Amino acid sequence: MAKHTFQTEVNQLLDLMIHSLYSNKEIFLRELISNASDALDKLQYLTLTDDKLKTLDFTPKIDIAFDSEKNILTISDSGIGMNEQDLIENLGTIAKSGTKNFLSKLSGDKKKDSALIGQFGVGFYSAFMVANKIIVTTKKAGETQGFAWISDGSGEFEIEKCEKESHGSEIKLYLKEEEKEFANRWKIEEIIKKYSDHIPFPIFLHYTETKSEGEGESKKEIIEQKNEQINKASALWRISKKDLKDEEYKEFYKNLSYDSSDPLCWIHTKVEGTLEYTTLFYIPQSAPFDLYRVDYKSGVKLYVKRVFITDDDKELLPSYLRFVRGIIDSEDLPLNVSREILQQNRILSTIKSSSTKKILSEIESLQKDEEKYSKFYKEFGRCLKEGVYSDFENKEKLLELLRFQSTKSEGKEIAFKTYKERMGKEQKAIYYLQGEDLELLKSSPLLDAFNKKGIEVLLFAEEIDGIVMPMVHEYDKIPLRAITSKEALENLGEESIEEDTKERFKSLLETFNKALSDEIKEVRLSARLIDAPSCIVSDPEDPNAAMIKMMRQIGAMGMGADIPEPKPILELNPNHTILTKLLDAETQKQEEVAHLLLEEAKLLEGGKLKDVNAFVKHLNTLLQNSL
Ligand code: ADP
Ligand code: MG
């Protein structure tokens, strides 16, 4: 007999669950049945693909038995089973990615935490919510030695060799006194109907019935053994839409996704013709916890003729739709299709592209309900932007789905379409200002000229906008223009600075250029400013802040963190009093003001100064001289 200790995270999780963080204890049965079903899926796949297992005697089923006197509940399956190594790895650690992340997200607020834990999928360990001892007896298909795993959920488990006749696992729960309701025929039936009706394998409940026979003296009690299949065992996605109730779709979703909330919507499609397949996709209400992790888990399972093939193929849908949960069941793929060749499979790529279109149309129709859409967009808008970047085929459709704040949207988010409808007749482009902070963007001096003319400007304030939007050159044939670009000013008809103004400012610009040469690319006069004396714009040829951040992250071009910050262009407002007065000032003063105007413009643009000390020093010198 060998003693083992649980991984720290398992202990943490167990501790959370045993102290009944979870309000909904009955889900332990769903978890154990789902594990049994996974084990059957795995073995079914192997009996089709692995020569050693092709001849195995395999009747996929799940059996449930209970003893209401001893408070014991047993869940058995004829699935793949586990050997010693599997037991140590699977029932001693949490192998799933993101566990630590999950644990660190817990807030201590029971309600919130139990929603989180539901989304995370607590799995096997949830059985310790109702049991104070668990014995797993198991034998791996194709092997001869059976093993028993024993634990009371308090830090340790034991593994010992044992006899087991056939492959598969038996999970025996010694229920806590206060949880004995789970060793009851009706309770078990109720839970299974609720959560596991559409598990594609039969679940049998074993119970005894006592009948009386005869009268008086000859009266006898007869105990009868009953085996009853209690689930439908039909793959829900194969049932016709009209025969399914909303409730059934929702329960199926919860089983599939571990999400304890209802889905936002679902799309159930049966395709017949040259290719035959069924898909059932769900959009969750809120983002899965690993949505922005590199090692996120795929949410779509692939079946071939109802046989589970894989839930670990991230290519089934484009990665920007990784929040979608669901099932693809193909009639045309060979059953023994290897996971490796799936990638290049033409049938799958056809299914992928038409599924993508279906999902996008569903999202499109969500827009009819503004409130619902804005909730959806808050969770998944960023993913749609990734799509604009990566899915060329559906770019137009995706653009329609994006939302942005603007100088006229009054805090709401609008679509390109709305912007276009509000555009003046003479307006030639869709204007935007891109930056890192919405509040700073709203008060940027760059907007002055546009505000004065009543031209709406979109505010791209999310980091991903800096990467994605420069690649969007037009919407519905109207060009998109950064208001910092030359073209934007030309469009405005304000590009021209009078020749004699240029002449008057020539020497001042030279002084500025010299004084600031370390910090800027050039200084020039600009017609875009009204209230502010200066602003900085970036050279459209240079990467923006978001791009630089991304390049640094991926260590682009092997330069790692050494990508230099591009220098900005300083623009001056020739009509501003500070500058007209400065024309006659002495060079030293001009230099001091040059620094201040640059620092001021930087403040307005980014909200931060790298060298605050220098700024204060410049300001103080100027104050002193003016007193
Ligand atoms: P998950 O099912 O999400 O992987 P669980 O905690 O439910 O997480 O289960 C952990 C692992 O234990 C499973 O991935 C599987 O490898 C193994 N396991 C659990 N139950 C069974 C079973 N009945 N048969 C075979 N393996 C099992
Ligand atoms: Mg599980």
XYZ file of C-alpha atoms in Angstrom, residues 55-627:
573
model
C -11.080 -6.968 -30.292
C -11.947 -5.817 -26.781
C -15.339 -6.796 -25.424
C -16.864 -3.377 -25.015
C -20.417 -2.567 -23.978
C -20.484 1.104 -23.100
C -22.679 1.794 -20.073
C -22.830 3.446 -16.690
C -24.254 1.690 -13.645
C -25.464 3.288 -10.471
C -26.158 1.374 -7.277
C -26.834 2.465 -3.720
C -27.243 1.097 -0.241
C -29.546 3.319 1.745
C -28.761 1.575 5.031
C -25.001 1.932 4.810
C -25.221 5.257 2.966
C -23.183 4.111 0.019
C -23.494 5.291 -3.577
C -21.559 3.611 -6.393
C -21.020 4.844 -9.944
C -19.397 2.348 -12.334
C -18.443 2.560 -15.969
C -17.050 0.195 -18.572
C -14.705 2.862 -19.903
C -10.971 3.210 -20.301
C -10.086 2.888 -16.607
C -6.854 3.969 -14.955
C -3.550 2.347 -13.996
C -1.426 3.366 -11.014
C 0.299 6.200 -12.827
C -3.029 7.564 -14.141
C -4.483 7.508 -10.647
C -1.601 9.485 -9.195
C -1.744 12.033 -11.973
C -5.485 12.371 -12.392
C -6.753 11.996 -8.857
C -3.880 13.587 -6.982
C -3.258 16.755 -8.909
C -5.218 19.232 -10.908
C -3.718 19.022 -14.332
C -6.076 21.515 -15.862
C -4.524 24.763 -16.871
C -5.608 27.870 -15.110
C -6.321 26.281 -11.772
C -4.087 28.575 -9.808
C -5.517 31.468 -11.695
C -8.961 30.276 -10.767
C -8.132 29.852 -7.112
C -6.619 33.298 -6.938
C -9.774 34.781 -8.397
C -11.926 33.597 -5.538
C -13.289 36.543 -3.646
C -14.589 35.035 -0.439
C -18.099 35.996 -1.479
C -19.941 32.683 -1.480
C -22.357 33.486 -4.250
C -19.755 34.807 -6.634
C -17.311 32.051 -5.847
C -19.787 29.300 -6.435
C -20.639 30.764 -9.840
C -16.930 30.797 -10.615
C -16.388 27.292 -9.398
C -19.329 26.204 -11.532
C -17.756 27.694 -14.583
C -14.448 26.134 -13.778
C -15.841 22.620 -13.511
C -14.885 21.188 -10.151
C -14.781 17.617 -11.391
C -14.015 14.528 -9.398
C -13.114 16.315 -6.178
C -16.652 17.650 -5.825
C -17.631 14.181 -4.577
C -16.019 15.094 -1.257
C -18.817 17.577 -0.723
C -21.105 14.651 0.049
C -18.744 11.804 0.935
C -16.268 11.439 3.769
C -14.509 8.536 2.116
C -14.137 7.515 -1.514
C -12.789 4.283 -2.968
C -12.046 4.167 -6.676
C -11.519 0.649 -8.018
C -10.291 0.640 -11.567
C -8.552 -1.329 -14.306
C -7.210 0.132 -17.489
C -8.425 -1.366 -20.763
C -5.752 -3.653 -22.216
C -3.950 -4.120 -18.875
C -4.283 -6.878 -16.265
C -3.648 -5.296 -12.850
C -6.438 -3.473 -11.065
C -5.898 -0.697 -8.479
C -7.820 0.847 -5.641
C -7.515 4.502 -4.707
C -8.707 5.420 -1.231
C -9.050 8.808 0.411
C -11.038 10.722 2.977
C -10.218 13.992 1.257
C -7.958 15.300 3.990
C -4.589 15.772 2.373
C -3.691 12.171 1.517
C -4.706 9.227 -0.591
C -3.591 5.598 -0.790
C -3.218 3.314 -3.757
C -3.126 -0.471 -3.559
C -3.279 -3.347 -5.987
C -6.581 -5.167 -6.204
C -8.592 -7.597 -8.254
C -10.985 -6.255 -10.803
C -12.679 -8.390 -13.392
C -13.329 -6.033 -16.291
C -11.886 -2.753 -17.463
C -13.410 0.507 -16.276
C -13.850 2.312 -12.979
C -16.062 2.063 -9.947
C -16.403 5.117 -7.719
C -17.731 4.206 -4.302
C -18.908 7.084 -2.129
C -19.342 6.658 1.616
C -21.879 9.415 2.114
C -21.810 11.734 5.088
C -24.668 11.159 7.497
C -26.295 14.458 6.560
C -26.097 13.656 2.840
C -27.873 10.326 2.920
C -30.639 11.660 0.687
C -28.311 10.843 -2.218
C -28.657 7.121 -1.491
C -32.243 7.257 -2.592
C -33.762 5.992 -5.814
C -35.958 9.021 -6.503
C -33.312 11.547 -5.685
C -30.798 9.878 -7.983
C -33.322 9.656 -10.798
C -34.224 13.280 -10.390
C -30.623 14.476 -10.558
C -29.774 12.334 -13.540
C -32.845 13.429 -15.476
C -31.939 16.984 -14.735
C -28.281 16.961 -15.656
C -27.392 13.851 -17.561
C -30.368 12.898 -19.676
C -28.476 13.328 -22.918
C -25.252 11.641 -21.981
C -24.909 9.457 -25.087
C -24.542 6.219 -23.066
C -27.202 4.380 -21.094
C -27.238 4.934 -17.354
C -28.757 2.060 -15.381
C -30.046 2.445 -11.884
C -29.984 -0.727 -9.769
C -32.416 -0.997 -6.904
C -34.499 -3.527 -5.063
C -38.228 -3.620 -4.715
C -40.003 -5.484 -1.961
C -43.343 -7.034 -2.819
C -45.780 -8.948 -0.699
C -47.255 -12.123 -2.072
C -50.083 -14.298 -0.700
C -52.364 -13.752 2.286
C -52.255 -14.453 6.023
C -50.024 -17.390 6.971
C -48.571 -17.796 3.499
C -47.775 -14.115 3.076
C -44.234 -13.748 1.739
C -41.980 -10.782 1.161
C -40.239 -10.999 -2.183
C -37.232 -8.845 -2.863
C -36.804 -8.135 -6.517
C -33.651 -6.811 -8.166
C -34.396 -4.121 -10.767
C -32.215 -2.543 -13.418
C -33.723 0.426 -15.076
C -32.297 2.716 -17.712
C -33.075 6.201 -16.509
C -31.656 8.547 -19.127
C -32.669 9.059 -22.720
C -29.097 8.308 -23.831
C -29.744 10.076 -27.047
C -27.406 12.700 -28.352
C -29.505 15.820 -27.938
C -28.078 17.492 -30.991
C -29.519 14.693 -33.143
C -33.047 15.387 -32.015
C -35.032 17.633 -34.269
C -35.278 21.271 -33.178
C -39.041 21.212 -32.917
C -38.940 18.363 -30.413
C -36.599 20.149 -28.039
C -37.611 22.470 -25.248
C -35.544 25.503 -24.247
C -34.970 23.883 -20.880
C -33.377 20.863 -22.548
C -31.032 23.041 -24.575
C -30.042 24.903 -21.437
C -29.361 21.803 -19.377
C -27.325 20.342 -22.188
C -25.286 23.506 -22.301
C -24.543 23.345 -18.596
C -23.373 19.781 -18.950
C -21.182 20.656 -21.862
C -19.639 23.836 -20.573
C -19.566 23.557 -16.764
C -21.170 26.986 -16.795
C -23.824 27.287 -14.138
C -25.614 30.156 -15.904
C -27.922 29.804 -18.873
C -26.399 30.434 -22.290
C -27.084 33.711 -24.061
C -28.328 31.904 -27.167
C -27.794 28.807 -29.250
C -27.666 27.828 -32.908
C -28.743 24.345 -33.860
C -28.196 23.371 -37.475
C -28.648 20.202 -39.446
C -27.038 20.248 -42.870
C -27.928 17.755 -45.574
C -26.624 17.529 -49.102
C -23.131 16.845 -50.364
C -21.929 17.069 -46.807
C -23.987 15.908 -43.876
C -23.450 17.198 -40.396
C -25.113 18.620 -37.326
C -23.831 21.488 -35.257
C -25.064 22.895 -31.982
C -23.330 26.045 -30.807
C -23.883 28.109 -27.699
C -22.786 31.629 -26.856
C -22.247 31.968 -23.097
C -23.480 34.974 -21.165
C -20.092 35.718 -19.745
C -16.550 35.124 -20.847
C -14.926 31.833 -19.807
C -12.116 32.449 -17.317
C -9.413 31.380 -19.749
C -10.610 33.451 -22.718
C -7.459 35.516 -22.876
C -5.010 32.848 -21.862
C -2.713 31.330 -24.435
C -3.533 27.886 -23.102
C -7.317 28.332 -23.253
C -9.355 25.165 -23.654
C -11.324 24.567 -26.806
C -15.075 24.746 -26.269
C -16.142 22.624 -29.207
C -16.316 18.848 -29.310
C -16.018 16.870 -32.490
C -18.094 13.743 -33.045
C -18.268 11.453 -36.033
C -21.615 9.677 -36.334
C -22.201 10.326 -32.608
C -18.833 8.879 -31.624
C -16.750 11.333 -29.684
C -13.451 12.110 -31.412
C -11.886 15.043 -29.605
C -12.498 18.085 -27.436
C -8.979 19.314 -27.852
C -8.922 20.668 -31.372
C -8.662 24.430 -31.419
C -9.013 24.503 -35.199
C -12.656 23.507 -35.327
C -13.633 27.171 -35.229
C -11.495 30.248 -35.822
C -9.666 31.150 -32.624
C -11.451 34.472 -32.230
C -14.661 32.461 -31.694
C -13.062 30.506 -28.845
C -15.823 31.640 -26.471
C -18.342 29.519 -28.381
C -19.286 26.175 -26.825
C -20.810 23.305 -28.698
C -20.700 20.249 -30.842
C -19.886 19.326 -34.405
C -21.072 15.901 -35.497
C -20.082 14.814 -38.987
C -21.485 11.937 -41.037
C -18.752 12.065 -43.643
C -15.491 11.830 -41.740
C -14.091 8.326 -41.280
C -14.533 7.095 -37.718
C -10.896 6.309 -37.297
C -9.812 9.739 -38.449
C -6.612 10.503 -36.623
C -6.426 13.696 -34.642
C -3.334 14.728 -36.549
C -4.894 14.703 -39.984
C -7.937 16.618 -38.794
C -6.076 19.840 -39.337
C -5.893 19.539 -43.091
C -9.228 17.919 -43.579
C -11.336 19.504 -46.278
C -14.648 18.396 -44.838
C -13.774 20.033 -41.562
C -12.675 23.252 -43.151
C -15.997 23.464 -44.989
C -17.839 22.873 -41.727
C -15.653 25.462 -40.051
C -16.308 28.160 -42.565
C -20.060 27.665 -42.717
C -20.270 27.395 -38.936
C -18.395 30.669 -38.621
C -20.899 32.339 -40.927
C -23.807 30.902 -38.948
C -22.404 32.124 -35.656
C -21.706 35.569 -37.051
C -25.249 35.890 -38.390
C -26.574 34.916 -34.996
C -24.445 37.610 -33.390
C -25.663 40.008 -36.035
C -29.245 39.294 -35.106
C -28.452 39.820 -31.433
C -28.076 43.473 -32.371
C -31.848 43.773 -32.642
C -31.944 43.845 -28.868
C -29.648 46.694 -27.961
C -29.358 45.839 -24.301
C -28.617 42.194 -24.967
C -26.074 43.114 -27.591
C -24.259 45.562 -25.411
C -23.961 42.889 -22.728
C -22.613 40.472 -25.288
C -20.251 43.071 -26.691
C -18.836 43.878 -23.298
C -17.822 40.247 -22.864
C -16.711 39.361 -26.369
C -16.179 42.580 -28.346
C -12.450 42.185 -28.103
C -12.662 38.791 -29.747
C -14.609 40.269 -32.650
C -11.821 42.775 -33.142
C -9.340 39.910 -33.292
C -11.561 38.534 -36.019
C -11.321 41.734 -38.032
C -7.597 41.227 -37.889
C -7.511 37.534 -38.673
C -10.600 36.558 -40.649
C -10.307 38.219 -44.007
C -13.290 36.403 -45.434
C -15.685 37.804 -42.835
C -14.082 41.171 -42.265
C -17.027 43.172 -43.624
C -19.485 41.296 -41.468
C -17.311 41.718 -38.399
C -16.912 45.448 -38.948
C -20.681 45.803 -38.698
C -20.508 44.214 -35.248
C -17.961 46.596 -33.737
C -18.883 49.422 -31.389
C -16.989 52.545 -30.363
C -17.460 55.653 -28.337
C -17.285 58.894 -30.241
C -17.219 62.627 -29.659
C -20.969 62.634 -30.183
C -22.078 59.310 -28.756
C -22.604 60.654 -25.237
C -20.971 57.751 -23.474
C -22.766 55.133 -25.544
C -21.066 52.945 -28.094
C -22.031 53.234 -31.731
C -21.553 51.161 -34.866
C -19.814 52.339 -38.014
C -23.238 52.240 -39.586
C -24.596 54.824 -37.155
C -21.578 57.024 -37.749
C -22.099 56.818 -41.473
C -25.764 57.725 -41.207
C -24.898 60.848 -39.211
C -22.110 61.990 -41.549
C -22.539 65.311 -43.319
C -22.879 65.128 -47.108
C -19.564 66.830 -47.756
C -17.652 64.642 -45.270
C -15.215 62.421 -47.129
C -13.938 60.101 -44.440
C -14.649 58.421 -41.129
C -12.403 60.109 -38.594
C -10.925 58.521 -35.532
C -8.514 59.263 -32.770
C -6.621 56.357 -31.299
C -5.015 56.276 -27.870
C -4.800 54.421 -24.623
C -7.204 56.243 -22.384
C -10.757 57.188 -23.258
C -10.919 60.200 -20.927
C -7.732 61.671 -22.349
C -8.930 61.080 -25.871
C -12.156 62.928 -25.146
C -10.261 66.030 -24.102
C -7.523 65.891 -26.694
C -6.699 69.250 -28.356
C -6.474 67.346 -31.619
C -10.254 67.260 -31.627
C -10.680 71.028 -31.517
C -10.950 71.680 -35.222
C -13.312 68.749 -35.694
C -15.515 69.785 -32.806
C -15.681 73.310 -34.148
C -16.872 72.025 -37.489
C -19.293 69.609 -35.846
C -17.581 66.563 -37.296
C -17.936 63.381 -35.259
C -14.742 61.541 -34.362
C -14.614 57.910 -33.239
C -12.487 57.244 -30.173
C -10.468 54.052 -30.333
C -9.443 53.584 -26.742
C -8.828 49.882 -26.353
C -5.354 48.529 -26.655
C -6.356 46.104 -29.380
C -7.729 48.996 -31.463
C -4.163 50.188 -31.927
C -3.297 46.906 -33.569
C -6.464 46.154 -35.485
C -7.827 49.469 -36.669
C -4.789 50.599 -38.694
C -5.536 47.555 -40.856
C -9.066 48.669 -41.528
C -8.745 51.061 -44.396
C -12.390 51.577 -45.116
C -15.921 50.875 -44.018
C -18.589 50.520 -46.682
C -16.307 52.218 -49.224
C -15.632 55.209 -46.970
C -11.994 55.626 -45.987
C -11.033 55.595 -42.302
C -8.664 58.368 -41.320
C -6.766 59.018 -38.125
C -7.294 62.692 -37.341
C -3.564 62.895 -36.809
C -2.915 62.038 -40.452
C -2.115 64.584 -43.159
C -5.057 63.395 -45.240
C -7.473 64.145 -42.441
C -6.359 67.747 -42.381
C -6.504 68.013 -46.136
C -10.030 66.667 -46.019
C -10.862 69.332 -43.500
C -9.619 71.967 -45.923
C -7.444 73.478 -43.235
C -4.084 72.253 -44.334
C -2.900 75.580 -45.574
C -0.845 77.860 -43.414
C -0.258 81.190 -45.088
C 3.208 81.646 -46.578
C 3.930 84.777 -44.586
C 2.957 83.017 -41.327
C 5.465 80.323 -42.187
C 8.049 82.967 -42.822
C 7.369 84.746 -39.515
C 7.734 81.525 -37.534
C 10.778 80.214 -39.372
C 13.387 81.159 -36.812
C 11.230 80.207 -33.821
C 10.761 76.750 -35.316
C 14.503 76.434 -35.728
C 15.051 77.281 -32.071
C 12.422 74.730 -31.057
C 13.958 72.106 -33.303
C 17.378 72.602 -31.786
C 16.174 72.700 -28.197
C 14.036 69.566 -28.531
C 16.040 67.545 -31.043
C 16.542 64.673 -28.572
C 12.878 64.272 -27.966
C 11.015 64.945 -31.181
C 11.216 64.149 -34.848
C 10.284 67.626 -36.008
C 8.294 70.684 -35.057
C 5.789 72.222 -37.436
C 2.895 74.631 -37.611
C -0.543 73.191 -37.656
C -4.001 74.362 -38.551
C -5.762 71.738 -36.497
C -5.367 73.476 -33.150
C -7.771 76.025 -31.794
C -7.611 76.373 -28.014
C -4.334 74.645 -27.327
C -0.924 76.113 -28.180
C 0.641 72.753 -29.034
C 0.032 69.079 -29.507
C 2.016 66.006 -30.391
C 1.140 63.609 -33.154
C 2.900 60.456 -34.154
C 4.361 59.870 -37.545
C 1.866 57.591 -39.337
C 4.881 55.575 -40.493
C 5.775 54.723 -36.898
C 4.202 51.891 -34.913
C 1.744 53.074 -32.251
C 2.006 52.317 -28.541
C -0.106 49.157 -28.723
C 1.981 47.791 -31.590
C 5.193 48.490 -29.731
C 3.854 46.743 -26.673
C 2.891 43.739 -28.768
C 6.228 43.709 -30.568
C 8.010 43.802 -27.241
C 5.892 40.978 -25.946
C 6.654 38.694 -28.819
C 10.247 39.902 -28.902
C 9.810 40.832 -32.532
C 12.772 40.527 -34.858
C 14.879 39.118 -32.069
C 15.231 42.608 -30.693
C 13.442 41.680 -27.509
C 12.806 44.636 -25.292
C 15.061 46.909 -27.289
C 12.459 48.320 -29.637
C 12.976 52.072 -29.371
C 10.123 54.405 -28.581
C 9.464 56.401 -31.778
C 9.777 60.174 -31.421
C 6.646 62.264 -31.921
C 6.069 65.348 -34.033
C 5.338 68.574 -32.155
C 2.732 70.803 -33.730
C 2.299 74.477 -32.840
C -0.741 76.670 -33.152
C 0.420 79.863 -34.924
C -2.713 81.698 -33.806
C -2.177 81.139 -30.114
C -1.108 84.150 -28.023
C 1.687 82.239 -26.330
C 3.290 81.653 -29.696
C 2.683 85.036 -31.256
C 4.164 86.657 -28.144
C 7.051 84.243 -28.130
C 8.113 85.410 -31.594
C 9.717 88.486 -30.064
C 11.177 86.866 -26.970
C 14.854 86.169 -26.475
C 16.233 82.778 -27.476
C 16.714 81.507 -23.926
C 13.062 82.117 -23.105
C 11.995 80.534 -26.369
C 13.942 77.425 -25.424
C 12.361 77.239 -21.982
C 8.893 77.569 -23.440
C 9.727 74.986 -26.090
C 10.277 72.419 -23.358
C 7.143 73.393 -21.538
C 4.946 73.254 -24.617
C 6.252 69.816 -25.475
C 5.727 68.549 -21.936
C 2.262 70.042 -21.801
C 1.333 68.350 -25.070
C 2.667 65.053 -23.775
C 0.612 65.417 -20.651
C -2.520 65.976 -22.671
C -1.785 63.013 -24.871
C -0.711 60.361 -22.445
C -1.562 61.720 -19.039
C 1.947 60.966 -17.818
C 5.353 62.560 -18.099
C 8.502 60.493 -18.021
C 10.524 63.249 -16.473
C 8.315 65.135 -14.073
C 11.310 66.840 -12.447
C 12.378 68.514 -15.654
C 8.841 69.732 -16.229
C 8.625 71.295 -12.769
C 12.056 72.857 -13.197
C 11.085 74.433 -16.511
C 7.849 75.686 -15.044
C 9.568 77.192 -12.027
C 12.218 79.018 -14.046
C 9.502 80.568 -16.111
C 7.482 81.560 -13.066
C 10.515 83.118 -11.418
C 11.307 85.192 -14.462
C 7.782 86.415 -14.777
C 7.540 87.658 -11.190
